Amino acid sequence: MKYLIIATLSALLLFAEESFITEGEYGQMLYENPRGIGCVHCHGKRGEGALIARYKDNGEQKELRAPGIREIPLAKLKSSLLKRHRVMPTYFLTDKEIRAIFYYLHMGGEE
Ligand code: HEC
């Protein structure tokens, strides 16, 4: 009986934890782990853009950068995630997930 109560309580706690994450936390989770390589690895901690690699091309020093995406409008974020890129992978995110990432990128300051 005691174990049953403990099991029920922990199930309730788990449930509570899942339903009480904010839209921003959900967006951050997806930004860091979007079923594929995290956006965070290329676009920086919060979409500010980052240097991916430096390389030489015909003796010329070049840089590969992921652009800043914090100011990007929702429509552009969506279309960009649906199209094929040269460097960036293709993702299979739902509208709701893209909106959460958008929300996270546009939230001011730290949460
Ligand atoms: C492997 C590195 C890499 C990862 C991972 C990655 N990106 Fe990108 N992304 C790029 C590069 C490089 C570009 C610019 C060149 C291009 O379009 O391929 C870009 C372009 C974009 C653009 C278009 C920006 C503009 O101004 O046109 C958006 C929006 C974007 N990424 C969002 C995301 C999101 C959201 C994720 C995660 C779901 C993500 N990216 C993951 C490298 C990456």
PDB file of N, CA and C and ligand atoms in Angstrom, residues 30-43 50 52 64-70 72-74 76-81 83-93 98 101-102 105, ligand 1:
ATOM      1  N   LEU A  30      13.390  22.898 -27.209  1.00  0.00           N
ATOM      2  CA  LEU A  30      13.385  22.548 -28.633  1.00  0.00           C
ATOM      3  C   LEU A  30      14.577  23.168 -29.357  1.00  0.00           C
ATOM      4  N   TYR A  31      14.922  24.389 -28.953  1.00  0.00           N
ATOM      5  CA  TYR A  31      16.058  25.070 -29.578  1.00  0.00           C
ATOM      6  C   TYR A  31      17.341  24.269 -29.344  1.00  0.00           C
ATOM      7  N   GLU A  32      17.442  23.677 -28.152  1.00  0.00           N
ATOM      8  CA  GLU A  32      18.656  22.926 -27.811  1.00  0.00           C
ATOM      9  C   GLU A  32      18.596  21.481 -28.273  1.00  0.00           C
ATOM     10  N   ASN A  33      17.387  20.956 -28.446  1.00  0.00           N
ATOM     11  CA  ASN A  33      17.250  19.546 -28.790  1.00  0.00           C
ATOM     12  C   ASN A  33      16.020  19.305 -29.668  1.00  0.00           C
ATOM     13  N   PRO A  34      16.109  19.724 -30.946  1.00  0.00           N
ATOM     14  CA  PRO A  34      14.918  19.708 -31.816  1.00  0.00           C
ATOM     15  C   PRO A  34      14.749  18.406 -32.596  1.00  0.00           C
ATOM     16  N   ARG A  35      15.039  17.236 -32.015  1.00  0.00           N
ATOM     17  CA  ARG A  35      15.068  15.967 -32.761  1.00  0.00           C
ATOM     18  C   ARG A  35      16.031  16.110 -33.933  1.00  0.00           C
ATOM     19  N   GLY A  36      17.268  16.316 -33.629  1.00  0.00           N
ATOM     20  CA  GLY A  36      18.302  16.551 -34.640  1.00  0.00           C
ATOM     21  C   GLY A  36      19.355  17.394 -33.958  1.00  0.00           C
ATOM     22  N   ILE A  37      20.301  17.937 -34.738  1.00  0.00           N
ATOM     23  CA  ILE A  37      21.347  18.761 -34.120  1.00  0.00           C
ATOM     24  C   ILE A  37      20.722  20.036 -33.559  1.00  0.00           C
ATOM     25  N   GLY A  38      21.035  20.354 -32.325  1.00  0.00           N
ATOM     26  CA  GLY A  38      20.474  21.542 -31.685  1.00  0.00           C
ATOM     27  C   GLY A  38      20.860  22.818 -32.420  1.00  0.00           C
ATOM     28  N   CYS A  39      19.893  23.716 -32.586  1.00  0.00           N
ATOM     29  CA  CYS A  39      20.138  25.018 -33.204  1.00  0.00           C
ATOM     30  C   CYS A  39      21.268  25.725 -32.458  1.00  0.00           C
ATOM     31  N   VAL A  40      21.297  25.484 -31.155  1.00  0.00           N
ATOM     32  CA  VAL A  40      22.249  26.131 -30.256  1.00  0.00           C
ATOM     33  C   VAL A  40      23.702  25.922 -30.707  1.00  0.00           C
ATOM     34  N   HIS A  41      23.994  24.776 -31.323  1.00  0.00           N
ATOM     35  CA  HIS A  41      25.372  24.473 -31.724  1.00  0.00           C
ATOM     36  C   HIS A  41      25.863  25.369 -32.847  1.00  0.00           C
ATOM     37  N   CYS A  42      24.963  25.868 -33.662  1.00  0.00           N
ATOM     38  CA  CYS A  42      25.389  26.726 -34.767  1.00  0.00           C
ATOM     39  C   CYS A  42      24.986  28.185 -34.562  1.00  0.00           C
ATOM     40  N   HIS A  43      23.791  28.422 -34.046  1.00  0.00           N
ATOM     41  CA  HIS A  43      23.286  29.799 -33.971  1.00  0.00           C
ATOM     42  C   HIS A  43      23.572  30.476 -32.630  1.00  0.00           C
ATOM     43  N   ALA A  50      26.658  32.706 -34.654  1.00  0.00           N
ATOM     44  CA  ALA A  50      27.961  32.260 -34.176  1.00  0.00           C
ATOM     45  C   ALA A  50      28.830  31.780 -35.325  1.00  0.00           C
ATOM     46  N   ILE A  52      30.881  29.064 -37.060  1.00  0.00           N
ATOM     47  CA  ILE A  52      30.885  27.593 -37.077  1.00  0.00           C
ATOM     48  C   ILE A  52      32.290  27.067 -37.363  1.00  0.00           C
ATOM     49  N   LEU A  64      32.809  30.369 -41.851  1.00  0.00           N
ATOM     50  CA  LEU A  64      31.430  29.910 -42.026  1.00  0.00           C
ATOM     51  C   LEU A  64      30.665  30.305 -40.772  1.00  0.00           C
ATOM     52  N   ARG A  65      29.640  31.117 -40.957  1.00  0.00           N
ATOM     53  CA  ARG A  65      28.872  31.614 -39.811  1.00  0.00           C
ATOM     54  C   ARG A  65      27.405  31.236 -39.917  1.00  0.00           C
ATOM     55  N   ALA A  66      26.792  31.002 -38.783  1.00  0.00           N
ATOM     56  CA  ALA A  66      25.335  30.868 -38.738  1.00  0.00           C
ATOM     57  C   ALA A  66      24.806  32.245 -38.381  1.00  0.00           C
ATOM     58  N   PRO A  67      23.862  32.778 -39.164  1.00  0.00           N
ATOM     59  CA  PRO A  67      23.387  34.142 -38.932  1.00  0.00           C
ATOM     60  C   PRO A  67      22.611  34.258 -37.623  1.00  0.00           C
ATOM     61  N   GLY A  68      22.505  35.467 -37.116  1.00  0.00           N
ATOM     62  CA  GLY A  68      21.657  35.738 -35.956  1.00  0.00           C
ATOM     63  C   GLY A  68      20.201  35.546 -36.357  1.00  0.00           C
ATOM     64  N   ILE A  69      19.408  34.932 -35.499  1.00  0.00           N
ATOM     65  CA  ILE A  69      18.008  34.679 -35.863  1.00  0.00           C
ATOM     66  C   ILE A  69      17.041  35.194 -34.794  1.00  0.00           C
ATOM     67  N   ARG A  70      17.532  36.071 -33.914  1.00  0.00           N
ATOM     68  CA  ARG A  70      16.671  36.561 -32.830  1.00  0.00           C
ATOM     69  C   ARG A  70      15.585  37.494 -33.331  1.00  0.00           C
ATOM     70  N   ILE A  72      14.259  37.482 -36.342  1.00  0.00           N
ATOM     71  CA  ILE A  72      13.614  36.946 -37.538  1.00  0.00           C
ATOM     72  C   ILE A  72      12.085  36.831 -37.343  1.00  0.00           C
ATOM     73  N   PRO A  73      11.293  37.280 -38.342  1.00  0.00           N
ATOM     74  CA  PRO A  73       9.834  37.144 -38.208  1.00  0.00           C
ATOM     75  C   PRO A  73       9.412  35.675 -38.258  1.00  0.00           C
ATOM     76  N   LEU A  74       8.271  35.380 -37.646  1.00  0.00           N
ATOM     77  CA  LEU A  74       7.793  33.995 -37.557  1.00  0.00           C
ATOM     78  C   LEU A  74       7.668  33.337 -38.931  1.00  0.00           C
ATOM     79  N   LYS A  76       9.301  33.892 -41.627  1.00  0.00           N
ATOM     80  CA  LYS A  76      10.607  33.584 -42.205  1.00  0.00           C
ATOM     81  C   LYS A  76      11.245  32.399 -41.482  1.00  0.00           C
ATOM     82  N   LEU A  77      11.051  32.345 -40.172  1.00  0.00           N
ATOM     83  CA  LEU A  77      11.578  31.224 -39.394  1.00  0.00           C
ATOM     84  C   LEU A  77      10.965  29.927 -39.916  1.00  0.00           C
ATOM     85  N   LYS A  78       9.659  29.964 -40.127  1.00  0.00           N
ATOM     86  CA  LYS A  78       8.959  28.776 -40.627  1.00  0.00           C
ATOM     87  C   LYS A  78       9.468  28.375 -41.994  1.00  0.00           C
ATOM     88  N   SER A  79       9.487  29.330 -42.933  1.00  0.00           N
ATOM     89  CA  SER A  79       9.864  28.964 -44.302  1.00  0.00           C
ATOM     90  C   SER A  79      11.302  28.469 -44.335  1.00  0.00           C
ATOM     91  N   SER A  80      12.126  29.066 -43.477  1.00  0.00           N
ATOM     92  CA  SER A  80      13.522  28.675 -43.446  1.00  0.00           C
ATOM     93  C   SER A  80      13.701  27.251 -42.919  1.00  0.00           C
ATOM     94  N   LEU A  81      12.873  26.873 -41.961  1.00  0.00           N
ATOM     95  CA  LEU A  81      12.982  25.533 -41.386  1.00  0.00           C
ATOM     96  C   LEU A  81      12.434  24.479 -42.336  1.00  0.00           C
ATOM     97  N   LYS A  83      12.749  24.672 -45.750  1.00  0.00           N
ATOM     98  CA  LYS A  83      13.503  24.502 -46.997  1.00  0.00           C
ATOM     99  C   LYS A  83      14.837  23.798 -46.769  1.00  0.00           C
ATOM    100  N   ARG A  84      15.438  23.393 -47.866  1.00  0.00           N
ATOM    101  CA  ARG A  84      16.726  22.711 -47.782  1.00  0.00           C
ATOM    102  C   ARG A  84      17.847  23.740 -47.743  1.00  0.00           C
ATOM    103  N   HIS A  85      18.835  23.492 -46.891  1.00  0.00           N
ATOM    104  CA  HIS A  85      19.983  24.385 -46.803  1.00  0.00           C
ATOM    105  C   HIS A  85      21.248  23.619 -47.153  1.00  0.00           C
ATOM    106  N   ARG A  86      22.310  24.368 -47.379  1.00  0.00           N
ATOM    107  CA  ARG A  86      23.586  23.726 -47.680  1.00  0.00           C
ATOM    108  C   ARG A  86      24.231  23.184 -46.406  1.00  0.00           C
ATOM    109  N   VAL A  87      24.231  23.991 -45.366  1.00  0.00           N
ATOM    110  CA  VAL A  87      24.919  23.603 -44.132  1.00  0.00           C
ATOM    111  C   VAL A  87      23.931  23.151 -43.068  1.00  0.00           C
ATOM    112  N   MET A  88      22.863  23.912 -42.943  1.00  0.00           N
ATOM    113  CA  MET A  88      21.889  23.630 -41.894  1.00  0.00           C
ATOM    114  C   MET A  88      21.043  22.409 -42.231  1.00  0.00           C
ATOM    115  N   PRO A  89      20.828  21.533 -41.254  1.00  0.00           N
ATOM    116  CA  PRO A  89      20.007  20.344 -41.536  1.00  0.00           C
ATOM    117  C   PRO A  89      18.538  20.701 -41.751  1.00  0.00           C
ATOM    118  N   THR A  90      17.784  19.769 -42.297  1.00  0.00           N
ATOM    119  CA  THR A  90      16.331  19.933 -42.428  1.00  0.00           C
ATOM    120  C   THR A  90      15.680  19.351 -41.185  1.00  0.00           C
ATOM    121  N   TYR A  91      14.709  20.064 -40.656  1.00  0.00           N
ATOM    122  CA  TYR A  91      14.028  19.597 -39.440  1.00  0.00           C
ATOM    123  C   TYR A  91      12.584  19.258 -39.753  1.00  0.00           C
ATOM    124  N   PHE A  92      11.996  18.490 -38.881  1.00  0.00           N
ATOM    125  CA  PHE A  92      10.581  18.154 -39.047  1.00  0.00           C
ATOM    126  C   PHE A  92       9.842  18.618 -37.810  1.00  0.00           C
ATOM    127  N   LEU A  93       9.682  19.926 -37.701  1.00  0.00           N
ATOM    128  CA  LEU A  93       9.055  20.514 -36.520  1.00  0.00           C
ATOM    129  C   LEU A  93       7.623  20.911 -36.849  1.00  0.00           C
ATOM    130  N   ILE A  98       7.648  25.267 -33.776  1.00  0.00           N
ATOM    131  CA  ILE A  98       8.325  26.426 -34.367  1.00  0.00           C
ATOM    132  C   ILE A  98       7.921  27.700 -33.620  1.00  0.00           C
ATOM    133  N   ILE A 101       9.896  27.905 -30.395  1.00  0.00           N
ATOM    134  CA  ILE A 101      11.277  28.349 -30.635  1.00  0.00           C
ATOM    135  C   ILE A 101      11.288  29.854 -30.890  1.00  0.00           C
ATOM    136  N   PHE A 102      10.334  30.311 -31.695  1.00  0.00           N
ATOM    137  CA  PHE A 102      10.199  31.738 -31.997  1.00  0.00           C
ATOM    138  C   PHE A 102      10.025  32.533 -30.704  1.00  0.00           C
ATOM    139  N   LEU A 105      13.289  32.712 -28.757  1.00  0.00           N
ATOM    140  CA  LEU A 105      14.265  33.629 -29.352  1.00  0.00           C
ATOM    141  C   LEU A 105      13.902  35.084 -29.093  1.00  0.00           C
TER     142      LEU A 105
HETATM  143  C1  HEC B   1      24.908  22.787 -38.583  1.00  0.00           C
HETATM  144  C2  HEC B   1      24.658  24.151 -38.226  1.00  0.00           C
HETATM  145  C3  HEC B   1      23.232  24.654 -38.082  1.00  0.00           C
HETATM  146  C4  HEC B   1      22.225  24.135 -37.281  1.00  0.00           C
HETATM  147  C5  HEC B   1      22.294  22.916 -36.366  1.00  0.00           C
HETATM  148  C6  HEC B   1      21.072  24.994 -37.470  1.00  0.00           C
HETATM  149  N1  HEC B   1      21.370  25.997 -38.345  1.00  0.00           N
HETATM  150 FE1  HEC B   1      20.102  27.470 -38.963  1.00  0.00          FE
HETATM  151  N2  HEC B   1      21.510  28.098 -40.331  1.00  0.00           N
HETATM  152  C7  HEC B   1      22.819  27.635 -40.412  1.00  0.00           C
HETATM  153  C8  HEC B   1      23.517  28.359 -41.469  1.00  0.00           C
HETATM  154  C9  HEC B   1      24.974  28.157 -41.872  1.00  0.00           C
HETATM  155  C10 HEC B   1      22.582  29.266 -42.015  1.00  0.00           C
HETATM  156  C11 HEC B   1      22.804  30.290 -43.155  1.00  0.00           C
HETATM  157  C12 HEC B   1      23.066  29.646 -44.465  1.00  0.00           C
HETATM  158  C13 HEC B   1      21.948  28.777 -44.899  1.00  0.00           C
HETATM  159  O1  HEC B   1      20.856  29.296 -45.158  1.00  0.00           O
HETATM  160  O2  HEC B   1      22.176  27.547 -44.939  1.00  0.00           O
HETATM  161  C14 HEC B   1      21.328  29.067 -41.276  1.00  0.00           C
HETATM  162  C15 HEC B   1      20.161  29.777 -41.513  1.00  0.00           C
HETATM  163  C16 HEC B   1      19.058  29.779 -40.663  1.00  0.00           C
HETATM  164  C17 HEC B   1      17.916  30.650 -40.797  1.00  0.00           C
HETATM  165  C18 HEC B   1      17.727  31.710 -41.868  1.00  0.00           C
HETATM  166  C19 HEC B   1      18.311  32.998 -41.387  1.00  0.00           C
HETATM  167  C20 HEC B   1      18.138  34.117 -42.382  1.00  0.00           C
HETATM  168  O3  HEC B   1      18.398  35.260 -41.984  1.00  0.00           O
HETATM  169  O4  HEC B   1      17.762  33.862 -43.526  1.00  0.00           O
HETATM  170  C21 HEC B   1      17.063  30.367 -39.766  1.00  0.00           C
HETATM  171  C22 HEC B   1      15.730  31.038 -39.457  1.00  0.00           C
HETATM  172  C23 HEC B   1      17.661  29.284 -39.004  1.00  0.00           C
HETATM  173  N3  HEC B   1      18.870  28.949 -39.573  1.00  0.00           N
HETATM  174  C24 HEC B   1      17.101  28.704 -37.875  1.00  0.00           C
HETATM  175  C25 HEC B   1      17.568  27.537 -37.262  1.00  0.00           C
HETATM  176  C26 HEC B   1      16.865  26.806 -36.224  1.00  0.00           C
HETATM  177  C27 HEC B   1      15.559  27.255 -35.558  1.00  0.00           C
HETATM  178  C28 HEC B   1      17.603  25.682 -35.980  1.00  0.00           C
HETATM  179  C29 HEC B   1      17.243  24.513 -35.056  1.00  0.00           C
HETATM  180  C30 HEC B   1      15.938  23.891 -35.251  1.00  0.00           C
HETATM  181  C31 HEC B   1      18.807  25.748 -36.823  1.00  0.00           C
HETATM  182  N4  HEC B   1      18.730  26.879 -37.594  1.00  0.00           N
HETATM  183  C32 HEC B   1      19.848  24.834 -36.823  1.00  0.00           C
HETATM  184  C33 HEC B   1      23.378  26.646 -39.638  1.00  0.00           C
HETATM  185  C34 HEC B   1      22.678  25.825 -38.756  1.00  0.00           C
END
